[in-house]
XYZ file of C-alpha atoms in Angstrom:
72
model
C 126.600 141.892 103.495
C 127.945 143.405 106.660
C 126.470 146.320 108.568
C 129.248 148.449 107.065
C 128.211 147.463 103.538
C 124.597 148.383 104.245
C 125.399 151.702 105.936
C 127.724 152.619 103.073
C 125.153 151.694 100.452
C 122.353 153.764 102.022
C 124.605 156.705 102.844
C 124.565 156.696 106.635
C 127.868 158.437 107.464
C 127.371 158.360 111.224
C 126.843 154.592 111.166
C 129.846 154.054 108.882
C 132.059 156.133 111.167
C 130.753 154.330 114.261
C 131.390 150.900 112.739
C 134.888 151.727 111.489
C 135.890 153.275 114.817
C 134.850 150.048 116.504
C 136.889 147.832 114.214
C 134.661 146.968 111.255
C 136.794 145.366 108.570
C 136.636 147.782 105.658
C 138.352 145.394 103.257
C 135.631 142.707 103.415
C 133.768 141.981 100.191
C 130.097 141.146 99.771
C 128.817 138.246 97.671
C 129.319 140.379 94.521
C 132.988 141.041 95.424
C 132.251 144.672 96.313
C 133.680 146.463 99.312
C 131.964 149.198 101.311
C 133.861 151.970 99.520
C 132.621 150.726 96.142
C 129.036 150.525 97.391
C 129.178 154.070 98.750
C 130.656 155.476 95.539
C 128.285 153.464 93.327
C 125.298 154.893 95.214
C 126.513 158.497 95.101
C 127.728 158.732 98.699
C 131.085 160.311 97.904
C 131.842 161.588 101.418
C 131.524 158.046 102.750
C 133.626 156.637 99.915
C 136.294 159.247 100.606
C 136.240 158.465 104.341
C 136.597 154.739 103.669
C 139.422 155.331 101.176
C 141.295 157.378 103.773
C 140.808 154.620 106.339
C 142.158 152.037 103.870
C 145.210 154.213 103.214
C 145.795 154.544 106.956
C 145.396 150.795 107.407
C 147.815 150.065 104.552
C 150.444 152.495 105.819
C 150.216 150.890 109.270
C 150.745 147.441 107.745
C 153.764 148.652 105.761
C 155.237 150.299 108.833
C 154.795 147.144 110.906
C 156.312 145.049 108.112
C 159.350 147.323 107.924
C 159.895 147.094 111.681
C 159.781 143.300 111.618
C 162.504 143.233 108.966
C 164.922 145.187 111.153
């Protein structure tokens, strides 16, 4: 498990935010194939899960935008 997985699981929003802002890879899975968003949600930390979901959406939209530009 990464530091992001652990912070998400125990509900430490400040640590999660700090790690994500410094480039923690939110899509990484632990040895049970769970990502940080799942761990947060599964442990009742809905604000963290929501934050991570929004970061994933932002990451995905950036990837799509970059992909579109490379096609032109």
